[in-house]
Amino acid sequence: MSKPFLFIALCIVLLQTGCGVVVGTVIDTSFDVGTYPVKEYIAFGAYKYDNTWKEPYKNIEVEKDPEDILLGVCISGGGSRSAYFMACVMEELSRITFKKGSGRTLIDEIDYISSVSGGSLASAYYCLKAFDDSGRSRERFFRQYKKDMAKNFEARSLARIFFGYWFLDIFTYYDRGDLIASVWDSNFFDDATFQDLADAEKRGAPALIVNGTCLSNGLKFVFSTVPDQKFNGSQYFKQVTDSGFIGYSVSKRYQPFRTMGFQSLNSDIGPYPVSKAVAASASVPNLLGPVTLKVHKPKVRPGLVSCERGQMLNVSDGGIYDNYGLESLMQVFTEYLDKHPGKRAKIIIIDGSGYFDVDPTGKVDNFSVGYYSERTLSISWLRTKSYMEYVFGKARAFKNEKGERPYRNLDFNLVSLYGVLPSQKKTSYLVDVDERALKTFLRPDVTASEFFEKITTIQTRFKIEDDDAIVVEDVASRATDPLRSEKKKK
């Protein structure tokens, strides 16, 4: 039997026995070895890593000075479904008066936005476009906002491959993350950078935190004008870090509950493209990315993650670590409240992450790579949600060295794509919870209505069908009713 025939037979056997990933790895490795000389030497390592400039990190943060309330919004991953849901929810927030007589709405009070994956697409768009100097009315802005979030980015990406981008993919380190970033740039980001975001913050935009996961060290990676030190200075999270048992099962170099960004890399974030940060946050394993960054000459400072000079870091989907972007806001908020104990603070969680259900038949025996990627992440999202519920509940009760409870006035509201149906308005819960906010967060996702079936079957992709968009918009209007009721009571 000839060697080629043996190889083909082996591939068939591996595929049939569920080891297709082995074959894929062999093919990918062989291809990389074959094209390496061209990519590395002829193309001069083009697209190998993003932050090619040598300028060290400099702080471009615009300091926040909350008056009545420290307000943050976090938006989950979930592809275009989540992006469109955020656009609809933000429009609703622009209609809810914050304080009578002030003329300001909830959307005007937002200080921070923390986002993941598809939520990062909508968040970056809002921070850049809602605070440009175009002079558009809010009505016109939101009309265009929703229109852009409903675009079919998958079709646009395929069109680019067809018209020549395959050449870059084969002969350089250009990958699908670069491709989707170029699509977003050509559609609305216009090569905007984090310096542009900092300029938007000066005009009143919230500080944006785009969340990713560093595959190289297992930590959360943030793309933001907010320095790394503000994510790592909280008394509460220091206590969580010091009391953990995770150190018994990982490398001694692992730094649990630490967050890193461009300050830890000692690399200037100003020139970094916003589209690449969003692509990193949305880099679902096997489908997009990851994005690669290089550590320059790092500085050893309190609040920074330890890195080695020249180290390459691969940043992927933020949903691997925290699909709600909630931990990042909790870190920044608790750091602020340590200095201003008792300050009124609120986090609005926009959850468009997807509805998890068990396989009702148990008969599916032929899963695609896409299924494995999505299902693995969905299960991790469930666990992360439970973790963040615990973190939030414990933070409210935390006492500092003075015996104060600095986070006692930190509250949150959940605006969920799946939590507005009549069958979910129950008074009994799986656990005994006294806090009204936690009762909102721990609502049961159980209903058999046709409407809910429609909601739960909207796919997690970077496209959304017209009829799906109508349903999402309808839900956004009703899901924000508790916020309207809250304002009326006050």
Short mmCIF file of C-alpha atoms in Angstrom, two decimals:
data_model
loop_
_atom_site.label_atom_id
_atom_site.label_comp_id
_atom_site.label_asym_id
_atom_site.label_seq_id
_atom_site.Cartn_x
_atom_site.Cartn_y
_atom_site.Cartn_z
CA MET A 1 0.00 0.00 0.00
CA SER A 2 1.49 3.39 -1.01
CA LYS A 3 2.25 6.11 1.52
CA PRO A 4 -0.23 8.66 0.05
CA PHE A 5 -3.00 6.10 0.29
CA LEU A 6 -2.05 5.32 3.89
CA PHE A 7 -2.17 9.03 4.74
CA ILE A 8 -5.62 9.43 3.20
CA ALA A 9 -6.89 6.34 5.01
CA LEU A 10 -5.49 7.63 8.32
CA CYS A 11 -7.22 10.98 7.82
CA ILE A 12 -10.55 9.25 7.20
CA VAL A 13 -10.17 7.12 10.32
CA LEU A 14 -9.25 10.11 12.46
CA LEU A 15 -12.17 12.14 11.18
CA GLN A 16 -14.62 9.31 11.81
CA THR A 17 -13.35 8.77 15.36
CA GLY A 18 -13.71 12.41 16.42
CA CYS A 19 -10.01 13.29 16.01
CA GLY A 20 -10.50 15.68 13.12
CA VAL A 21 -8.72 18.35 15.13
CA VAL A 22 -5.53 16.28 14.85
CA VAL A 23 -5.79 16.24 11.08
CA GLY A 24 -6.54 19.96 11.07
CA THR A 25 -3.49 20.63 13.23
CA VAL A 26 -1.26 18.57 10.92
CA ILE A 27 -2.55 20.42 7.86
CA ASP A 28 -2.21 23.84 9.51
CA THR A 29 1.31 23.09 10.74
CA SER A 30 2.41 21.80 7.34
CA PHE A 31 1.00 24.91 5.67
CA ASP A 32 2.69 27.23 8.20
CA VAL A 33 6.06 25.51 7.71
CA GLY A 34 5.75 25.81 3.97
CA THR A 35 4.82 29.47 3.94
CA TYR A 36 7.03 30.63 6.83
CA PRO A 37 10.01 31.75 4.67
CA VAL A 38 7.73 33.91 2.54
CA LYS A 39 5.84 35.40 5.50
CA GLU A 40 8.91 36.02 7.64
CA TYR A 41 11.57 37.10 5.13
CA ILE A 42 10.00 38.12 1.84
CA ALA A 43 6.97 39.84 3.42
CA PHE A 44 9.14 41.04 6.36
CA GLY A 45 6.81 39.57 8.99
CA ALA A 46 3.87 41.74 7.93
CA TYR A 47 0.88 41.49 10.31
CA LYS A 48 2.85 39.30 12.73
CA TYR A 49 1.92 41.57 15.64
CA ASP A 50 0.00 44.82 15.89
CA ASN A 51 1.86 47.32 18.08
CA THR A 52 4.87 47.71 15.80
CA TRP A 53 5.73 51.20 17.04
CA LYS A 54 8.41 51.68 19.73
CA GLU A 55 6.83 54.50 21.72
CA PRO A 56 6.37 53.59 25.42
CA TYR A 57 3.04 53.76 27.22
CA LYS A 58 1.64 57.16 28.05
CA ASN A 59 -1.54 57.90 29.95
CA ILE A 60 -4.23 59.42 27.71
CA GLU A 61 -7.09 58.84 30.15
CA VAL A 62 -9.64 61.59 30.64
CA GLU A 63 -10.40 61.55 34.37
CA LYS A 64 -14.06 61.04 35.30
CA ASP A 65 -15.76 63.26 37.87
CA PRO A 66 -19.18 61.70 38.59
CA GLU A 67 -21.55 64.15 40.24
CA ASP A 68 -24.80 62.47 41.28
CA ILE A 69 -23.88 58.90 40.38
CA LEU A 70 -21.04 56.75 39.09
CA LEU A 71 -22.76 54.94 36.22
CA GLY A 72 -21.41 52.15 34.06
CA VAL A 73 -22.81 49.94 31.33
CA CYS A 74 -21.48 46.50 30.47
CA ILE A 75 -22.57 44.68 27.34
CA SER A 76 -22.17 40.97 26.73
CA GLY A 77 -20.89 39.12 23.73
CA GLY A 78 -23.30 37.60 21.25
CA GLY A 79 -22.33 38.74 17.74
CA SER A 80 -24.65 41.03 15.84
CA ARG A 81 -27.56 39.97 18.06
CA SER A 82 -25.87 41.58 21.06
CA ALA A 83 -24.61 44.57 19.04
CA TYR A 84 -28.10 45.35 17.75
CA PHE A 85 -29.63 44.80 21.18
CA MET A 86 -27.24 47.34 22.69
CA ALA A 87 -28.09 49.91 20.01
CA CYS A 88 -31.78 49.48 20.83
CA VAL A 89 -31.24 49.60 24.61
CA MET A 90 -29.06 52.70 24.38
CA GLU A 91 -31.82 54.43 22.43
CA GLU A 92 -34.23 53.56 25.24
CA LEU A 93 -31.81 54.91 27.87
CA SER A 94 -31.72 58.19 25.94
CA ARG A 95 -35.46 58.51 26.62
CA ILE A 96 -35.35 57.93 30.40
CA THR A 97 -34.99 61.15 32.40
CA PHE A 98 -32.30 60.96 35.06
CA LYS A 99 -33.34 63.95 37.16
CA LYS A 100 -36.43 66.08 36.72
CA GLY A 101 -35.69 69.56 35.44
CA SER A 102 -32.10 68.79 34.44
CA GLY A 103 -32.89 67.81 30.86
CA ARG A 104 -30.44 64.93 31.22
CA THR A 105 -31.24 61.28 30.57
CA LEU A 106 -29.63 58.07 31.81
CA ILE A 107 -27.46 57.89 28.72
CA ASP A 108 -25.95 61.29 29.57
CA GLU A 109 -24.77 60.00 32.96
CA ILE A 110 -22.76 57.00 31.70
CA ASP A 111 -19.13 57.22 32.78
CA TYR A 112 -17.83 53.82 31.61
CA ILE A 113 -18.78 51.16 29.09
CA SER A 114 -17.24 47.67 29.37
CA SER A 115 -17.84 45.30 26.48
CA VAL A 116 -17.19 41.87 25.00
CA SER A 117 -17.26 40.56 21.40
CA GLY A 118 -20.34 41.79 19.51
CA GLY A 119 -21.01 44.16 22.39
CA SER A 120 -17.59 45.71 21.75
CA LEU A 121 -18.59 46.48 18.18
CA ALA A 122 -21.65 48.43 19.33
CA SER A 123 -19.83 50.08 22.25
CA ALA A 124 -16.91 51.35 20.18
CA TYR A 125 -19.34 52.64 17.57
CA TYR A 126 -21.33 54.54 20.21
CA CYS A 127 -18.29 56.14 21.87
CA LEU A 128 -16.82 57.27 18.54
CA LYS A 129 -19.91 58.23 16.57
CA ALA A 130 -22.28 59.64 19.20
CA PHE A 131 -19.65 62.18 20.24
CA ASP A 132 -18.23 63.26 16.89
CA ASP A 133 -18.65 66.80 15.59
CA SER A 134 -21.23 65.95 12.89
CA GLY A 135 -24.03 67.84 14.64
CA ARG A 136 -26.53 65.02 14.04
CA SER A 137 -29.64 64.84 16.17
CA ARG A 138 -30.01 61.88 18.51
CA GLU A 139 -32.87 60.57 16.41
CA ARG A 140 -30.72 60.50 13.28
CA PHE A 141 -27.79 58.99 15.17
CA PHE A 142 -29.78 56.08 16.56
CA ARG A 143 -31.40 55.42 13.21
CA GLN A 144 -27.96 55.08 11.62
CA TYR A 145 -26.59 53.21 14.66
CA LYS A 146 -29.16 50.44 14.37
CA LYS A 147 -28.80 50.31 10.60
CA ASP A 148 -25.03 49.77 10.88
CA MET A 149 -25.31 47.16 13.63
CA ALA A 150 -27.72 45.18 11.43
CA LYS A 151 -25.32 44.93 8.47
CA ASN A 152 -24.17 41.54 7.22
CA PHE A 153 -20.45 41.61 8.05
CA GLU A 154 -19.98 37.97 7.12
CA ALA A 155 -20.97 38.64 3.49
CA ARG A 156 -18.71 41.68 3.37
CA SER A 157 -15.79 39.61 4.68
CA LEU A 158 -16.34 36.89 2.05
CA ALA A 159 -16.50 39.54 -0.67
CA ARG A 160 -13.09 40.88 0.41
CA ILE A 161 -11.57 37.41 0.27
CA PHE A 162 -12.99 36.94 -3.22
CA PHE A 163 -11.54 40.25 -4.41
CA GLY A 164 -7.96 39.50 -3.43
CA TYR A 165 -7.51 39.40 0.34
CA TRP A 166 -6.71 35.68 0.06
CA PHE A 167 -3.27 36.77 -1.17
CA LEU A 168 -2.51 38.49 2.14
CA ASP A 169 -3.82 35.49 4.07
CA ILE A 170 -1.47 33.09 2.30
CA PHE A 171 1.71 35.15 2.00
CA THR A 172 1.65 37.24 5.22
CA TYR A 173 0.52 36.78 8.83
CA TYR A 174 -2.78 38.45 7.90
CA ASP A 175 -5.70 36.44 9.33
CA ARG A 176 -9.47 36.53 9.70
CA GLY A 177 -9.19 38.94 12.63
CA ASP A 178 -7.43 41.44 10.36
CA LEU A 179 -10.07 40.81 7.72
CA ILE A 180 -13.10 41.54 9.91
CA ALA A 181 -11.33 44.60 11.35
CA SER A 182 -10.81 45.95 7.82
CA VAL A 183 -14.52 45.43 7.10
CA TRP A 184 -15.51 47.43 10.19
CA ASP A 185 -13.03 50.17 9.31
CA SER A 186 -14.39 50.52 5.80
CA ASN A 187 -17.99 50.56 7.04
CA PHE A 188 -17.82 53.03 9.93
CA PHE A 189 -14.67 53.10 12.09
CA ASP A 190 -12.60 54.86 9.40
CA ASP A 191 -9.26 53.71 10.90
CA ALA A 192 -10.07 55.35 14.24
CA THR A 193 -7.53 54.81 17.03
CA PHE A 194 -7.59 54.96 20.81
CA GLN A 195 -6.32 58.53 20.58
CA ASP A 196 -9.57 59.27 18.73
CA LEU A 197 -11.44 57.60 21.60
CA ALA A 198 -9.57 59.80 24.10
CA ASP A 199 -10.58 62.86 22.08
CA ALA A 200 -14.19 61.63 22.12
CA GLU A 201 -13.95 61.30 25.92
CA LYS A 202 -12.98 64.97 26.11
CA ARG A 203 -16.23 65.71 24.27
CA GLY A 204 -18.23 63.70 26.83
CA ALA A 205 -17.99 60.08 25.67
CA PRO A 206 -17.85 57.34 28.30
CA ALA A 207 -14.50 55.65 28.85
CA LEU A 208 -14.52 52.45 26.79
CA ILE A 209 -13.15 49.14 28.08
CA VAL A 210 -12.88 46.47 25.38
CA ASN A 211 -12.31 43.08 27.02
CA GLY A 212 -10.26 40.21 25.64
CA THR A 213 -8.58 37.10 27.05
CA CYS A 214 -4.82 36.65 26.91
CA LEU A 215 -4.27 33.02 25.87
CA SER A 216 -0.59 33.29 26.73
CA ASN A 217 -1.05 33.80 30.48
CA GLY A 218 -4.77 33.22 31.13
CA LEU A 219 -5.49 36.78 32.25
CA LYS A 220 -8.06 39.33 31.18
CA PHE A 221 -6.69 41.82 28.65
CA VAL A 222 -8.29 45.24 28.29
CA PHE A 223 -8.00 47.69 25.43
CA SER A 224 -8.77 51.03 27.06
CA THR A 225 -7.62 54.55 27.78
CA VAL A 226 -8.04 53.56 31.45
CA PRO A 227 -4.59 52.56 32.84
CA ASP A 228 -4.01 49.00 34.00
CA GLN A 229 -3.35 50.18 37.55
CA LYS A 230 -7.00 51.18 38.01
CA PHE A 231 -8.06 47.59 37.38
CA ASN A 232 -5.61 46.21 39.92
CA GLY A 233 -5.83 48.66 42.83
CA SER A 234 -9.10 47.66 44.49
CA GLN A 235 -8.97 46.58 48.16
CA TYR A 236 -11.74 44.09 47.54
CA PHE A 237 -10.09 42.34 44.61
CA LYS A 238 -6.80 42.26 46.47
CA GLN A 239 -8.61 40.34 49.21
CA VAL A 240 -10.09 37.95 46.63
CA THR A 241 -6.64 37.36 45.14
CA ASP A 242 -4.95 36.74 48.48
CA SER A 243 -7.59 34.29 49.69
CA GLY A 244 -7.77 32.13 46.57
CA PHE A 245 -6.77 28.46 46.33
CA ILE A 246 -6.00 28.62 42.63
CA GLY A 247 -2.26 28.78 43.31
CA TYR A 248 -2.15 25.04 43.95
CA SER A 249 -2.94 24.06 40.38
CA VAL A 250 -1.12 26.57 38.19
CA SER A 251 2.34 27.84 37.36
CA LYS A 252 3.95 30.10 39.94
CA ARG A 253 4.11 32.78 37.25
CA TYR A 254 0.31 32.92 37.01
CA GLN A 255 -1.12 36.13 38.50
CA PRO A 256 -4.77 35.41 39.45
CA PHE A 257 -7.44 38.12 39.14
CA ARG A 258 -4.98 40.53 37.54
CA THR A 259 -5.89 42.56 34.49
CA MET A 260 -3.42 43.67 31.86
CA GLY A 261 -3.42 46.11 28.98
CA PHE A 262 -1.03 48.36 27.09
CA GLN A 263 0.42 49.81 30.29
CA SER A 264 1.73 46.35 31.22
CA LEU A 265 3.16 46.02 27.70
CA ASN A 266 4.71 49.50 28.07
CA SER A 267 3.38 50.25 24.61
CA ASP A 268 1.57 53.42 23.54
CA ILE A 269 -2.13 52.62 23.05
CA GLY A 270 -2.85 55.90 21.26
CA PRO A 271 -2.08 54.63 17.71
CA TYR A 272 -3.82 51.27 18.20
CA PRO A 273 -6.79 50.77 15.85
CA VAL A 274 -10.17 50.49 17.56
CA SER A 275 -11.23 47.91 14.95
CA LYS A 276 -8.41 45.55 15.98
CA ALA A 277 -9.38 45.80 19.65
CA VAL A 278 -12.95 44.87 18.73
CA ALA A 279 -11.64 42.02 16.54
CA ALA A 280 -9.59 40.71 19.47
CA SER A 281 -12.60 40.86 21.78
CA ALA A 282 -14.66 38.95 19.19
CA SER A 283 -12.02 36.36 18.27
CA VAL A 284 -14.02 33.21 18.94
CA PRO A 285 -11.53 30.27 18.97
CA ASN A 286 -11.32 28.42 15.64
CA LEU A 287 -13.30 31.16 13.87
CA LEU A 288 -11.44 34.48 14.29
CA GLY A 289 -8.05 35.75 15.46
CA PRO A 290 -6.38 35.80 17.88
CA VAL A 291 -4.69 39.22 17.82
CA THR A 292 -0.97 39.25 18.65
CA LEU A 293 0.77 42.00 20.66
CA LYS A 294 4.40 42.44 21.61
CA VAL A 295 5.78 43.42 25.02
CA HIS A 296 8.23 46.30 24.77
CA LYS A 297 10.58 47.18 27.62
CA PRO A 298 8.24 46.57 30.58
CA LYS A 299 8.29 48.56 33.80
CA VAL A 300 7.92 46.96 37.21
CA ARG A 301 5.27 48.92 39.07
CA PRO A 302 2.49 48.12 41.55
CA GLY A 303 -0.71 47.28 39.71
CA LEU A 304 0.98 46.05 36.53
CA VAL A 305 1.19 42.48 35.27
CA SER A 306 4.74 41.17 35.04
CA CYS A 307 5.87 40.62 31.44
CA GLU A 308 9.11 39.75 29.70
CA ARG A 309 10.59 42.03 27.06
CA GLY A 310 9.89 40.81 23.53
CA GLN A 311 7.21 38.39 24.68
CA MET A 312 4.38 37.80 22.19
CA LEU A 313 0.88 37.73 23.67
CA ASN A 314 -2.13 36.25 21.87
CA VAL A 315 -5.40 37.96 22.76
CA SER A 316 -8.67 36.22 21.96
CA ASP A 317 -12.41 36.33 22.73
CA GLY A 318 -13.22 38.24 25.91
CA GLY A 319 -16.04 35.77 26.56
CA ILE A 320 -13.52 33.08 27.50
CA TYR A 321 -12.76 35.04 30.68
CA ASP A 322 -15.94 37.03 31.34
CA ASN A 323 -18.67 37.29 28.71
CA TYR A 324 -20.36 40.23 30.45
CA GLY A 325 -17.40 42.58 30.90
CA LEU A 326 -18.68 42.96 34.47
CA GLU A 327 -15.46 42.17 36.32
CA SER A 328 -13.66 45.07 34.62
CA LEU A 329 -16.32 47.54 35.76
CA MET A 330 -16.31 46.05 39.24
CA GLN A 331 -12.53 46.50 39.42
CA VAL A 332 -12.65 50.14 38.29
CA PHE A 333 -15.71 50.96 40.42
CA THR A 334 -14.41 49.42 43.63
CA GLU A 335 -11.05 51.17 43.13
CA TYR A 336 -12.93 54.48 42.85
CA LEU A 337 -15.24 53.71 45.80
CA ASP A 338 -12.24 52.88 48.01
CA LYS A 339 -11.40 56.59 47.69
CA HIS A 340 -15.03 57.77 47.81
CA PRO A 341 -16.76 55.29 50.15
CA GLY A 342 -20.53 55.27 50.02
CA LYS A 343 -20.75 57.11 46.71
CA ARG A 344 -23.89 56.16 44.78
CA ALA A 345 -22.95 53.85 41.91
CA LYS A 346 -24.83 51.67 39.46
CA ILE A 347 -23.97 49.17 36.73
CA ILE A 348 -26.47 48.44 33.95
CA ILE A 349 -25.85 45.00 32.46
CA ILE A 350 -27.05 44.56 28.87
CA ASP A 351 -27.25 40.82 28.32
CA GLY A 352 -27.60 39.63 24.74
CA SER A 353 -25.27 36.70 25.17
CA GLY A 354 -27.62 33.95 24.11
CA TYR A 355 -29.97 31.49 25.70
CA PHE A 356 -28.52 28.18 26.87
CA ASP A 357 -30.55 25.01 26.54
CA VAL A 358 -29.73 21.33 26.87
CA ASP A 359 -29.92 19.04 23.85
CA PRO A 360 -33.56 17.92 24.11
CA THR A 361 -33.08 14.70 22.15
CA GLY A 362 -29.54 13.60 22.91
CA LYS A 363 -29.41 12.05 19.44
CA VAL A 364 -27.11 14.50 17.67
CA ASP A 365 -23.91 12.64 16.86
CA ASN A 366 -22.24 14.77 14.17
CA PHE A 367 -21.08 18.13 15.52
CA SER A 368 -19.28 20.80 13.50
CA VAL A 369 -16.22 22.77 14.62
CA GLY A 370 -18.52 25.78 14.96
CA TYR A 371 -20.79 23.82 17.31
CA TYR A 372 -17.90 22.76 19.52
CA SER A 373 -16.58 26.33 19.68
CA GLU A 374 -19.97 27.85 20.50
CA ARG A 375 -21.02 25.17 22.98
CA THR A 376 -17.75 25.26 24.90
CA LEU A 377 -17.97 29.03 25.26
CA SER A 378 -21.66 28.93 26.21
CA ILE A 379 -20.95 26.62 29.12
CA SER A 380 -18.09 28.83 30.32
CA TRP A 381 -20.42 31.85 30.10
CA LEU A 382 -22.83 30.17 32.48
CA ARG A 383 -20.07 29.55 35.01
CA THR A 384 -18.78 33.11 34.68
CA LYS A 385 -22.24 34.48 35.34
CA SER A 386 -22.46 32.50 38.58
CA TYR A 387 -19.00 33.74 39.59
CA MET A 388 -19.93 37.39 38.98
CA GLU A 389 -23.17 37.02 40.96
CA TYR A 390 -21.08 35.85 43.89
CA VAL A 391 -18.49 38.61 43.46
CA PHE A 392 -21.16 41.30 43.36
CA GLY A 393 -23.02 39.98 46.39
CA LYS A 394 -19.87 39.72 48.50
CA ALA A 395 -18.66 43.17 47.45
CA ARG A 396 -21.75 44.85 48.89
CA ALA A 397 -20.95 43.36 52.30
CA PHE A 398 -17.17 44.01 52.14
CA LYS A 399 -15.67 46.02 55.02
CA ASN A 400 -12.35 47.83 54.80
CA GLU A 401 -9.78 48.28 57.56
CA LYS A 402 -11.81 51.16 59.03
CA GLY A 403 -14.89 48.98 59.27
CA GLU A 404 -16.60 50.91 56.47
CA ARG A 405 -18.64 49.33 53.70
CA PRO A 406 -17.37 51.43 50.76
CA TYR A 407 -19.51 49.65 48.16
CA ARG A 408 -22.78 49.69 50.09
CA ASN A 409 -24.44 51.97 47.51
CA LEU A 410 -23.28 50.01 44.48
CA ASP A 411 -26.32 48.58 42.69
CA PHE A 412 -27.12 47.15 39.28
CA ASN A 413 -29.92 46.50 36.82
CA LEU A 414 -30.04 43.67 34.33
CA VAL A 415 -31.49 44.41 30.90
CA SER A 416 -31.80 40.97 29.35
CA LEU A 417 -32.88 39.84 25.93
CA TYR A 418 -34.54 36.88 27.65
CA GLY A 419 -36.04 38.24 30.87
CA VAL A 420 -39.13 40.25 29.97
CA LEU A 421 -41.86 37.66 29.40
CA PRO A 422 -44.92 37.19 31.65
CA SER A 423 -43.89 33.67 32.65
CA GLN A 424 -40.65 35.04 34.09
CA LYS A 425 -42.33 37.46 36.48
CA LYS A 426 -42.13 35.19 39.51
CA THR A 427 -41.55 35.84 43.19
CA SER A 428 -39.85 32.57 44.12
CA TYR A 429 -36.15 31.96 43.44
CA LEU A 430 -33.70 29.10 43.54
CA VAL A 431 -31.86 30.69 46.45
CA ASP A 432 -32.89 32.98 49.30
CA VAL A 433 -32.00 36.49 48.13
CA ASP A 434 -32.99 39.73 49.86
CA GLU A 435 -31.46 42.29 47.51
CA ARG A 436 -33.90 43.52 44.86
CA ALA A 437 -31.09 43.82 42.30
CA LEU A 438 -30.00 40.25 42.83
CA LYS A 439 -33.57 39.03 42.48
CA THR A 440 -33.63 40.70 39.08
CA PHE A 441 -30.36 39.03 38.17
CA LEU A 442 -31.40 35.55 39.31
CA ARG A 443 -34.67 35.41 37.38
CA PRO A 444 -35.64 32.01 35.92
CA ASP A 445 -35.35 31.66 32.12
CA VAL A 446 -38.35 29.41 31.61
CA THR A 447 -41.15 29.87 29.11
CA ALA A 448 -42.80 27.95 26.30
CA SER A 449 -44.20 30.89 24.35
CA GLU A 450 -43.66 31.23 20.61
CA PHE A 451 -42.10 34.63 21.21
CA PHE A 452 -39.46 33.21 23.49
CA GLU A 453 -38.73 30.43 21.02
CA LYS A 454 -38.05 33.10 18.43
CA ILE A 455 -35.71 34.98 20.75
CA THR A 456 -33.72 31.91 21.75
CA THR A 457 -33.07 30.80 18.19
CA ILE A 458 -31.41 34.01 16.95
CA GLN A 459 -27.93 32.82 16.00
CA THR A 460 -24.67 34.22 17.35
CA ARG A 461 -23.17 35.51 14.12
CA PHE A 462 -22.02 38.81 12.66
CA LYS A 463 -25.26 39.19 10.75
CA ILE A 464 -28.86 39.54 11.85
CA GLU A 465 -32.00 38.91 9.85
CA ASP A 466 -34.59 41.69 9.46
CA ASP A 467 -37.32 39.80 11.33
CA ASP A 468 -34.88 39.02 14.16
CA ALA A 469 -34.02 42.72 14.43
CA ILE A 470 -37.70 43.58 14.88
CA VAL A 471 -38.03 41.14 17.77
CA VAL A 472 -34.82 42.38 19.44
CA GLU A 473 -36.00 45.99 19.20
CA ASP A 474 -39.33 45.06 20.75
CA VAL A 475 -37.61 43.32 23.66
CA ALA A 476 -35.27 46.28 24.26
CA SER A 477 -38.26 48.57 24.73
CA ARG A 478 -39.86 46.31 27.36
CA ALA A 479 -36.66 45.20 29.06
CA THR A 480 -35.89 48.78 30.13
CA ASP A 481 -39.29 49.24 31.84
CA PRO A 482 -37.81 48.58 35.34
CA LEU A 483 -35.45 51.53 34.83
CA ARG A 484 -38.39 53.75 33.90
CA SER A 485 -40.35 52.58 36.95
CA GLU A 486 -37.35 53.21 39.17
CA LYS A 487 -37.12 56.82 38.03
CA LYS A 488 -40.84 57.41 38.52
CA LYS A 489 -40.63 56.23 42.14
CA LYS A 490 -37.85 58.69 42.81
#
